[in-house]
GROMACS .gro file of C-alpha atoms in nm:
model
  405
    1MET     CA    1   9.171   8.589   3.508
    2THR     CA    2   9.262   8.451   3.853
    3LEU     CA    3   9.540   8.197   3.868
    4ASN     CA    4   9.361   7.998   4.138
    5GLN     CA    5   9.160   7.846   3.853
    6VAL     CA    6   9.479   7.696   3.707
    7PRO     CA    7   9.588   7.349   3.829
    8ASP     CA    8   9.930   7.329   3.995
    9HIS     CA    9  10.077   7.114   3.716
   10VAL     CA   10  10.016   7.384   3.449
   11PRO     CA   11  10.326   7.606   3.405
   12ALA     CA   12  10.239   7.977   3.438
   13GLU     CA   13  10.392   8.050   3.096
   14MET     CA   14  10.145   7.804   2.932
   15VAL     CA   15   9.836   7.988   3.061
   16GLY     CA   16   9.664   8.183   2.781
   17ASP     CA   17   9.420   8.472   2.808
   18PHE     CA   18   9.161   8.322   2.574
   19SER     CA   19   8.816   8.167   2.619
   20LEU     CA   20   8.547   8.062   2.372
   21PHE     CA   21   8.296   8.201   2.624
   22THR     CA   22   8.437   8.536   2.736
   23SER     CA   23   8.711   8.657   2.498
   24PRO     CA   24   8.645   8.953   2.265
   25GLY     CA   25   8.388   8.856   2.001
   26MET     CA   26   8.249   8.561   2.201
   27LEU     CA   27   7.976   8.732   2.403
   28PRO     CA   28   7.655   8.807   2.208
   29THR     CA   29   7.754   9.090   1.975
   30PRO     CA   30   7.552   9.270   1.703
   31ASP     CA   31   7.724   9.206   1.367
   32GLY     CA   32   7.981   8.993   1.551
   33ASP     CA   33   8.190   8.717   1.394
   34PRO     CA   34   8.293   8.482   1.678
   35GLN     CA   35   8.450   8.225   1.445
   36ALA     CA   36   8.683   8.487   1.295
   37ALA     CA   37   8.764   8.610   1.647
   38THR     CA   38   8.915   8.270   1.733
   39ALA     CA   39   9.185   8.313   1.466
   40CYS     CA   40   9.389   8.525   1.710
   41VAL     CA   41   9.514   8.207   1.883
   42HIS     CA   42   9.723   8.117   1.577
   43ALA     CA   43   9.958   8.405   1.661
   44GLY     CA   44  10.046   8.218   1.982
   45PRO     CA   45  10.169   7.873   2.089
   46PRO     CA   46  10.028   7.548   1.944
   47ILE     CA   47   9.885   7.451   2.284
   48PHE     CA   48   9.800   7.657   2.593
   49TYR     CA   49   9.578   7.638   2.901
   50SER     CA   50   9.257   7.842   2.918
   51PRO     CA   51   9.132   7.875   3.280
   52PHE     CA   52   8.767   7.930   3.179
   53ASN     CA   53   8.663   7.745   2.865
   54THR     CA   54   8.349   7.538   2.934
   55ARG     CA   55   7.988   7.624   3.013
   56ASP     CA   56   8.041   7.525   3.377
   57GLY     CA   57   8.354   7.740   3.409
   58ARG     CA   58   8.621   7.471   3.390
   59GLY     CA   59   8.963   7.518   3.237
   60THR     CA   60   9.084   7.328   2.931
   61TRP     CA   61   9.398   7.280   2.733
   62VAL     CA   62   9.341   7.441   2.391
   63ILE     CA   63   9.485   7.264   2.085
   64THR     CA   64   9.522   7.519   1.806
   65ARG     CA   65   9.674   7.325   1.515
   66ALA     CA   66   9.447   7.111   1.299
   67THR     CA   67   9.706   6.834   1.276
   68ASP     CA   68   9.738   6.816   1.658
   69GLN     CA   69   9.358   6.815   1.698
   70ARG     CA   70   9.343   6.515   1.465
   71ARG     CA   71   9.602   6.335   1.682
   72VAL     CA   72   9.390   6.394   1.994
   73LEU     CA   73   9.060   6.297   1.831
   74GLN     CA   74   9.209   5.982   1.676
   75ASP     CA   75   9.355   5.861   2.008
   76ALA     CA   76   9.060   5.735   2.213
   77ASP     CA   77   9.294   5.531   2.435
   78THR     CA   78   9.443   5.853   2.574
   79PHE     CA   79   9.157   6.100   2.532
   80SER     CA   80   8.808   5.994   2.640
   81SER     CA   81   8.487   6.143   2.507
   82HIS     CA   82   8.277   6.042   2.809
   83ARG     CA   83   8.166   6.364   2.979
   84SER     CA   84   7.790   6.312   3.041
   85ILE     CA   85   7.720   6.655   2.889
   86PHE     CA   86   7.342   6.608   2.886
   87ALA     CA   87   7.311   6.395   3.201
   88SER     CA   88   7.518   6.643   3.402
   89ALA     CA   89   7.240   6.902   3.355
   90LEU     CA   90   7.033   6.664   3.570
   91GLY     CA   91   7.310   6.585   3.816
   92GLU     CA   92   7.335   6.235   3.661
   93ASN     CA   93   7.616   6.043   3.489
   94TRP     CA   94   7.530   5.843   3.176
   95PRO     CA   95   7.656   5.871   2.818
   96MET     CA   96   7.497   5.998   2.502
   97ILE     CA   97   7.545   5.704   2.264
   98PRO     CA   98   7.769   5.655   2.072
   99LEU     CA   99   7.925   6.003   2.115
  100GLU     CA  100   8.029   5.961   2.478
  101LEU     CA  101   8.130   5.595   2.463
  102ASP     CA  102   8.493   5.493   2.433
  103PRO     CA  103   8.616   5.185   2.242
  104PRO     CA  104   8.534   4.901   2.229
  105ALA     CA  105   8.171   4.980   2.326
  106HIS     CA  106   8.172   5.278   2.090
  107GLY     CA  107   8.237   5.061   1.783
  108VAL     CA  108   7.951   4.824   1.870
  109PHE     CA  109   7.693   5.106   1.882
  110ARG     CA  110   7.844   5.301   1.594
  111SER     CA  111   7.810   4.994   1.370
  112LEU     CA  112   7.449   4.957   1.481
  113LEU     CA  113   7.360   5.319   1.399
  114ASN     CA  114   7.570   5.388   1.087
  115PRO     CA  115   7.312   5.241   0.842
  116LEU     CA  116   7.039   5.473   0.979
  117LEU     CA  117   7.230   5.783   0.865
  118SER     CA  118   7.428   5.639   0.573
  119PRO     CA  119   7.449   5.819   0.235
  120LYS     CA  120   7.195   5.568   0.095
  121ARG     CA  121   6.947   5.637   0.377
  122VAL     CA  122   6.997   6.013   0.343
  123THR     CA  123   6.926   5.990  -0.031
  124ALA     CA  124   6.597   5.818   0.055
  125LEU     CA  125   6.513   6.097   0.302
  126GLU     CA  126   6.600   6.374   0.057
  127PRO     CA  127   6.253   6.423  -0.100
  128ALA     CA  128   6.104   6.475   0.248
  129VAL     CA  129   6.382   6.720   0.338
  130ARG     CA  130   6.327   6.919   0.018
  131GLU     CA  131   5.948   6.914   0.059
  132ARG     CA  132   5.983   7.059   0.410
  133ALA     CA  133   6.225   7.332   0.296
  134ILE     CA  134   5.991   7.432   0.013
  135ALA     CA  135   5.684   7.443   0.241
  136LEU     CA  136   5.858   7.668   0.494
  137ILE     CA  137   6.009   7.902   0.233
  138ASP     CA  138   5.685   7.932   0.036
  139SER     CA  139   5.506   8.022   0.359
  140ILE     CA  140   5.770   8.289   0.431
  141ALA     CA  141   5.738   8.429   0.077
  142ALA     CA  142   5.359   8.449   0.111
  143SER     CA  143   5.384   8.633   0.444
  144GLY     CA  144   5.565   8.950   0.331
  145THR     CA  145   5.907   9.080   0.235
  146SER     CA  146   6.113   9.003   0.545
  147CYS     CA  147   6.155   8.729   0.805
  148ASP     CA  148   6.352   8.615   1.107
  149VAL     CA  149   6.571   8.344   0.950
  150MET     CA  150   6.625   8.143   1.270
  151GLN     CA  151   6.265   8.146   1.399
  152ASP     CA  152   6.087   8.125   1.065
  153PHE     CA  153   6.316   7.888   0.876
  154ALA     CA  154   6.640   7.746   1.020
  155PHE     CA  155   6.506   7.604   1.348
  156PRO     CA  156   6.170   7.478   1.216
  157PHE     CA  157   6.349   7.318   0.919
  158ALA     CA  158   6.609   7.133   1.131
  159VAL     CA  159   6.352   7.027   1.392
  160SER     CA  160   6.105   6.903   1.132
  161ILE     CA  161   6.369   6.671   0.981
  162PHE     CA  162   6.436   6.533   1.331
  163LEU     CA  163   6.060   6.477   1.374
  164ARG     CA  164   6.049   6.301   1.037
  165LEU     CA  165   6.332   6.070   1.148
  166LEU     CA  166   6.134   5.984   1.460
  167GLY     CA  167   5.814   5.937   1.261
  168LEU     CA  168   5.637   6.225   1.438
  169PRO     CA  169   5.393   6.478   1.286
  170ASP     CA  170   5.499   6.839   1.219
  171HIS     CA  171   5.245   6.981   1.467
  172ARG     CA  172   5.491   6.876   1.742
  173LEU     CA  173   5.734   7.133   1.599
  174HIS     CA  174   5.696   7.431   1.832
  175PRO     CA  175   5.743   7.254   2.165
  176PHE     CA  176   6.057   7.086   2.026
  177VAL     CA  177   6.209   7.416   1.914
  178GLY     CA  178   6.144   7.557   2.262
  179TRP     CA  179   6.300   7.257   2.436
  180ALA     CA  180   6.610   7.274   2.214
  181ASN     CA  181   6.654   7.647   2.278
  182ASP     CA  182   6.615   7.608   2.654
  183LEU     CA  183   6.852   7.311   2.668
  184LEU     CA  184   7.130   7.464   2.461
  185HIS     CA  185   7.102   7.832   2.547
  186GLY     CA  186   6.889   7.851   2.863
  187ASP     CA  187   6.995   7.946   3.215
  188ASP     CA  188   7.050   7.716   3.514
  189VAL     CA  189   6.674   7.685   3.568
  190LYS     CA  190   6.565   7.632   3.206
  191ARG     CA  191   6.837   7.382   3.111
  192PRO     CA  192   6.755   7.110   3.368
  193ALA     CA  193   6.381   7.158   3.311
  194ALA     CA  194   6.426   7.116   2.933
  195ALA     CA  195   6.651   6.813   2.986
  196ARG     CA  196   6.385   6.643   3.202
  197THR     CA  197   6.113   6.721   2.947
  198ILE     CA  198   6.320   6.578   2.661
  199LEU     CA  199   6.402   6.264   2.860
  200ALA     CA  200   6.037   6.209   2.950
  201PHE     CA  201   5.945   6.247   2.583
  202ILE     CA  202   6.211   5.997   2.468
  203ASP     CA  203   6.108   5.744   2.736
  204GLU     CA  204   5.742   5.783   2.638
  205LEU     CA  205   5.815   5.744   2.267
  206ALA     CA  206   6.031   5.435   2.330
  207ALA     CA  207   5.748   5.278   2.533
  208MET     CA  208   5.498   5.356   2.254
  209ARG     CA  209   5.720   5.200   1.987
  210ARG     CA  210   5.771   4.885   2.195
  211GLU     CA  211   5.392   4.849   2.212
  212GLU     CA  212   5.317   4.958   1.854
  213PRO     CA  213   5.620   4.938   1.623
  214VAL     CA  214   5.628   5.144   1.301
  215ASP     CA  215   5.898   5.201   1.038
  216ASP     CA  216   6.100   5.472   1.212
  217PHE     CA  217   6.422   5.544   1.401
  218MET     CA  218   6.289   5.479   1.751
  219THR     CA  219   6.130   5.145   1.656
  220PHE     CA  220   6.464   5.038   1.513
  221ILE     CA  221   6.638   5.134   1.839
  222VAL     CA  222   6.397   4.955   2.074
  223GLN     CA  223   6.402   4.641   1.859
  224ALA     CA  224   6.778   4.643   1.793
  225GLN     CA  225   7.022   4.401   1.948
  226VAL     CA  226   7.387   4.444   2.043
  227GLU     CA  227   7.592   4.141   2.139
  228SER     CA  228   7.278   3.920   2.128
  229ARG     CA  229   7.071   4.132   2.368
  230ARG     CA  230   6.815   4.412   2.348
  231LEU     CA  231   6.925   4.764   2.442
  232THR     CA  232   6.868   4.876   2.802
  233ASP     CA  233   6.639   5.171   2.877
  234GLU     CA  234   6.945   5.384   2.952
  235GLU     CA  235   7.103   5.295   2.616
  236VAL     CA  236   6.781   5.380   2.428
  237ARG     CA  237   6.769   5.709   2.617
  238GLY     CA  238   7.136   5.783   2.543
  239ILE     CA  239   7.083   5.736   2.168
  240GLY     CA  240   6.757   5.932   2.162
  241VAL     CA  241   6.908   6.228   2.346
  242LEU     CA  242   7.209   6.241   2.112
  243VAL     CA  243   6.989   6.244   1.801
  244PHE     CA  244   6.782   6.524   1.956
  245VAL     CA  245   7.075   6.741   2.069
  246ALA     CA  246   7.311   6.684   1.778
  247GLY     CA  247   7.069   6.736   1.492
  248LEU     CA  248   6.893   7.057   1.590
  249ASP     CA  249   7.105   7.350   1.698
  250THR     CA  250   7.409   7.267   1.485
  251VAL     CA  251   7.227   7.245   1.151
  252ALA     CA  252   7.004   7.544   1.229
  253ALA     CA  253   7.305   7.756   1.329
  254ALA     CA  254   7.496   7.653   1.014
  255ILE     CA  255   7.206   7.762   0.792
  256GLY     CA  256   7.177   8.088   0.987
  257PHE     CA  257   7.548   8.173   0.954
  258ASP     CA  258   7.538   8.081   0.581
  259LEU     CA  259   7.238   8.303   0.505
  260ALA     CA  260   7.387   8.587   0.713
  261PHE     CA  261   7.704   8.566   0.502
  262LEU     CA  262   7.506   8.569   0.175
  263ALA     CA  263   7.288   8.859   0.298
  264ARG     CA  264   7.606   9.063   0.350
  265HIS     CA  265   7.777   8.954   0.024
  266PRO     CA  266   7.548   9.023  -0.273
  267LYS     CA  267   7.808   8.917  -0.534
  268GLU     CA  268   7.846   8.570  -0.379
  269GLN     CA  269   7.468   8.548  -0.341
  270GLU     CA  270   7.421   8.629  -0.708
  271LEU     CA  271   7.688   8.376  -0.810
  272LEU     CA  272   7.505   8.093  -0.630
  273ARG     CA  273   7.169   8.205  -0.771
  274SER     CA  274   7.295   8.209  -1.129
  275GLU     CA  275   7.502   7.890  -1.090
  276PRO     CA  276   7.326   7.672  -0.831
  277ASN     CA  277   7.557   7.380  -0.913
  278ARG     CA  278   7.821   7.569  -0.711
  279ILE     CA  279   7.618   7.549  -0.388
  280VAL     CA  280   7.759   7.210  -0.280
  281LEU     CA  281   8.118   7.340  -0.292
  282ALA     CA  282   8.017   7.672  -0.134
  283ALA     CA  283   7.845   7.492   0.153
  284GLU     CA  284   8.175   7.317   0.238
  285GLU     CA  285   8.359   7.650   0.258
  286LEU     CA  286   8.082   7.795   0.475
  287LEU     CA  287   8.114   7.491   0.704
  288ARG     CA  288   8.485   7.570   0.727
  289ALA     CA  289   8.427   7.940   0.795
  290TYR     CA  290   8.134   7.903   1.037
  291PRO     CA  291   8.160   7.576   1.232
  292THR     CA  292   7.974   7.579   1.562
  293VAL     CA  293   8.113   7.308   1.793
  294GLN     CA  294   8.390   7.289   2.053
  295ILE     CA  295   8.489   6.922   2.090
  296ILE     CA  296   8.625   6.835   2.436
  297ARG     CA  297   8.809   6.524   2.544
  298VAL     CA  298   8.915   6.412   2.892
  299ALA     CA  299   9.269   6.280   2.944
  300ARG     CA  300   9.258   5.917   3.061
  301LYS     CA  301   9.621   5.921   3.175
  302ASP     CA  302   9.915   6.157   3.222
  303ILE     CA  303  10.081   6.252   2.894
  304ASP     CA  304  10.329   6.507   2.766
  305PHE     CA  305  10.169   6.646   2.451
  306GLU     CA  306  10.375   6.890   2.244
  307GLY     CA  307  10.542   7.010   2.564
  308ALA     CA  308  10.219   7.040   2.762
  309PRO     CA  309  10.202   6.839   3.087
  310ILE     CA  310   9.846   6.705   3.044
  311ARG     CA  311   9.735   6.510   3.351
  312LYS     CA  312   9.464   6.245   3.393
  313GLY     CA  313   9.126   6.420   3.420
  314ASP     CA  314   9.234   6.737   3.236
  315TYR     CA  315   8.996   6.868   2.971
  316VAL     CA  316   9.140   6.907   2.620
  317SER     CA  317   8.960   7.137   2.375
  318CYS     CA  318   8.964   7.073   2.001
  319ALA     CA  319   8.755   7.367   1.880
  320THR     CA  320   8.649   7.319   1.517
  321MET     CA  321   8.652   7.692   1.451
  322ILE     CA  322   9.017   7.715   1.562
  323ALA     CA  323   9.127   7.421   1.344
  324ASN     CA  324   8.942   7.571   1.048
  325ARG     CA  325   9.144   7.896   1.072
  326ASP     CA  326   9.483   7.718   1.088
  327PRO     CA  327   9.720   7.882   0.835
  328ALA     CA  328   9.924   7.561   0.821
  329GLU     CA  329   9.613   7.380   0.696
  330PHE     CA  330   9.438   7.639   0.476
  331GLU     CA  331   9.574   7.899   0.238
  332CYS     CA  332   9.440   8.243   0.342
  333PRO     CA  333   9.228   8.088   0.619
  334ASP     CA  334   9.052   8.415   0.705
  335THR     CA  335   8.932   8.463   0.345
  336ILE     CA  336   8.598   8.301   0.267
  337ASP     CA  337   8.639   8.161  -0.084
  338LEU     CA  338   8.325   7.981  -0.200
  339MET     CA  339   8.523   7.809  -0.476
  340ARG     CA  340   8.787   7.663  -0.238
  341GLU     CA  341   8.882   7.307  -0.340
  342ASP     CA  342   9.020   7.017  -0.129
  343ASN     CA  343   8.854   7.157   0.180
  344ARG     CA  344   8.967   6.940   0.475
  345HIS     CA  345   8.763   7.135   0.728
  346ALA     CA  346   8.696   7.005   1.078
  347ALA     CA  347   8.329   7.106   1.109
  348PHE     CA  348   8.221   6.743   1.165
  349GLY     CA  349   8.516   6.647   1.384
  350TYR     CA  350   8.762   6.370   1.314
  351GLY     CA  351   8.849   6.014   1.411
  352PRO     CA  352   8.618   5.739   1.541
  353HIS     CA  353   8.368   5.996   1.675
  354ARG     CA  354   8.339   6.195   1.352
  355CYS     CA  355   7.980   6.322   1.329
  356LEU     CA  356   7.744   6.028   1.270
  357GLY     CA  357   7.488   6.257   1.103
  358SER     CA  358   7.727   6.446   0.874
  359HIS     CA  359   7.569   6.311   0.552
  360LEU     CA  360   7.224   6.428   0.659
  361ALA     CA  361   7.351   6.762   0.792
  362ARG     CA  362   7.526   6.835   0.461
  363ARG     CA  363   7.214   6.760   0.260
  364GLU     CA  364   6.993   6.968   0.490
  365ILE     CA  365   7.227   7.267   0.453
  366VAL     CA  366   7.263   7.234   0.075
  367ILE     CA  367   6.890   7.179   0.016
  368GLY     CA  368   6.806   7.469   0.249
  369LEU     CA  369   7.035   7.701   0.051
  370GLU     CA  370   6.918   7.571  -0.290
  371GLU     CA  371   6.550   7.625  -0.217
  372TRP     CA  372   6.602   7.958  -0.038
  373LEU     CA  373   6.793   8.103  -0.334
  374ALA     CA  374   6.550   7.955  -0.587
  375ARG     CA  375   6.233   8.086  -0.416
  376LEU     CA  376   6.320   8.423  -0.266
  377PRO     CA  377   6.461   8.729  -0.444
  378ALA     CA  378   6.792   8.896  -0.352
  379PHE     CA  379   6.795   8.952   0.025
  380ARG     CA  380   6.995   9.164   0.268
  381ILE     CA  381   7.009   9.231   0.642
  382LYS     CA  382   6.701   9.440   0.722
  383GLU     CA  383   6.787   9.807   0.773
  384GLY     CA  384   6.790   9.906   1.138
  385THR     CA  385   6.858   9.548   1.256
  386ALA     CA  386   7.178   9.356   1.323
  387PRO     CA  387   7.222   8.980   1.368
  388VAL     CA  388   7.366   8.882   1.706
  389ALA     CA  389   7.632   8.607   1.697
  390TYR     CA  390   7.800   8.446   1.997
  391GLY     CA  391   8.058   8.184   2.096
  392GLY     CA  392   8.040   7.923   2.370
  393HIS     CA  393   8.005   7.546   2.366
  394VAL     CA  394   7.789   7.570   2.053
  395PHE     CA  395   7.828   7.893   1.852
  396GLY     CA  396   7.505   8.054   1.738
  397ILE     CA  397   7.332   8.345   1.571
  398GLU     CA  398   6.998   8.512   1.642
  399ASN     CA  399   6.799   8.821   1.548
  400LEU     CA  400   6.887   8.748   1.184
  401ILE     CA  401   6.621   8.958   1.009
  402VAL     CA  402   6.651   8.961   0.631
  403ASP     CA  403   6.458   9.174   0.383
  404TRP     CA  404   6.389   9.142   0.009
  405SER     CA  405   6.157   9.436  -0.047
   0.00000   0.00000   0.00000
């Protein structure tokens, strides 16, 4: 670590040797557990400065305590969410909506979109979600006695629900999976190319729905009004991009980490098979144990926070996996207890920007687990293979080959 990456206002004693990108357990590791590897920060101070803690190599303050993360995420006046994460891949500066809007604009768009992903709407979508899970799993079962969980199930499942939301046919599935992978995990060439492709698709779909409206998400967006006006092209794009980015990798990764855990823990797997009514509670504990997102805010003004001299423009990291291992928040935080009650995990964030799609994500994960356990026999990690897990901006898992021969 070179100290020239540390701003002058950060005291040397507040610099920590930890990064969600490069610390032990964060780089792609066979049989790794990057979420568990973050627990080491709880042996240190409640807040420190990490000189390299974003995809583009920037430093951030790291908030380790769940209660302090909630303070940051609740305080949009001090900590802005506008970072142009997607647009920056194109060298542009516009927000994903409503995620990267600050109040009061955030509330206007959040109110517009809440009904589209409300518990009632998710209940209406549930038969389609279950039908898709069953079709994929039955196809896997008919194809042999092993599969690649991410390629054969988790990604196609998550992407197909996104396609359903947009009113698109399933044959569009494979290009979407490729775009999502390139955008979220590609190099400096693949990321901008994927971003441009996704934008062109969203613009094209919006134009189609303006010409020929149907009963779907995009038609709602292009016909919607905020403050007595139609949405601008940039606003439509900002919403479309967020739905694409937020709903794919996160849900697929959650299902992957959950099935990897069950593949390694036959007793817990058997418990959920024999008592499927426990899956809803178990899914909450697995969200606590294996969250995937680092939430970053940008300081809008100078502030002294728990002794840290945060200055305007500083990045502040509220990593969900760190909050979820906080011993002040959870009894035995490093123990995965599928019967854990009162689980105040941070997997979906907190405050005004709490995940808009959390109801749908929860149902996708639970339905995915229910149908997987109901339709496939006891499974384990295939001999001679090892899943590869990694940290970063969005944690992930790949090469998850399971076997039930």
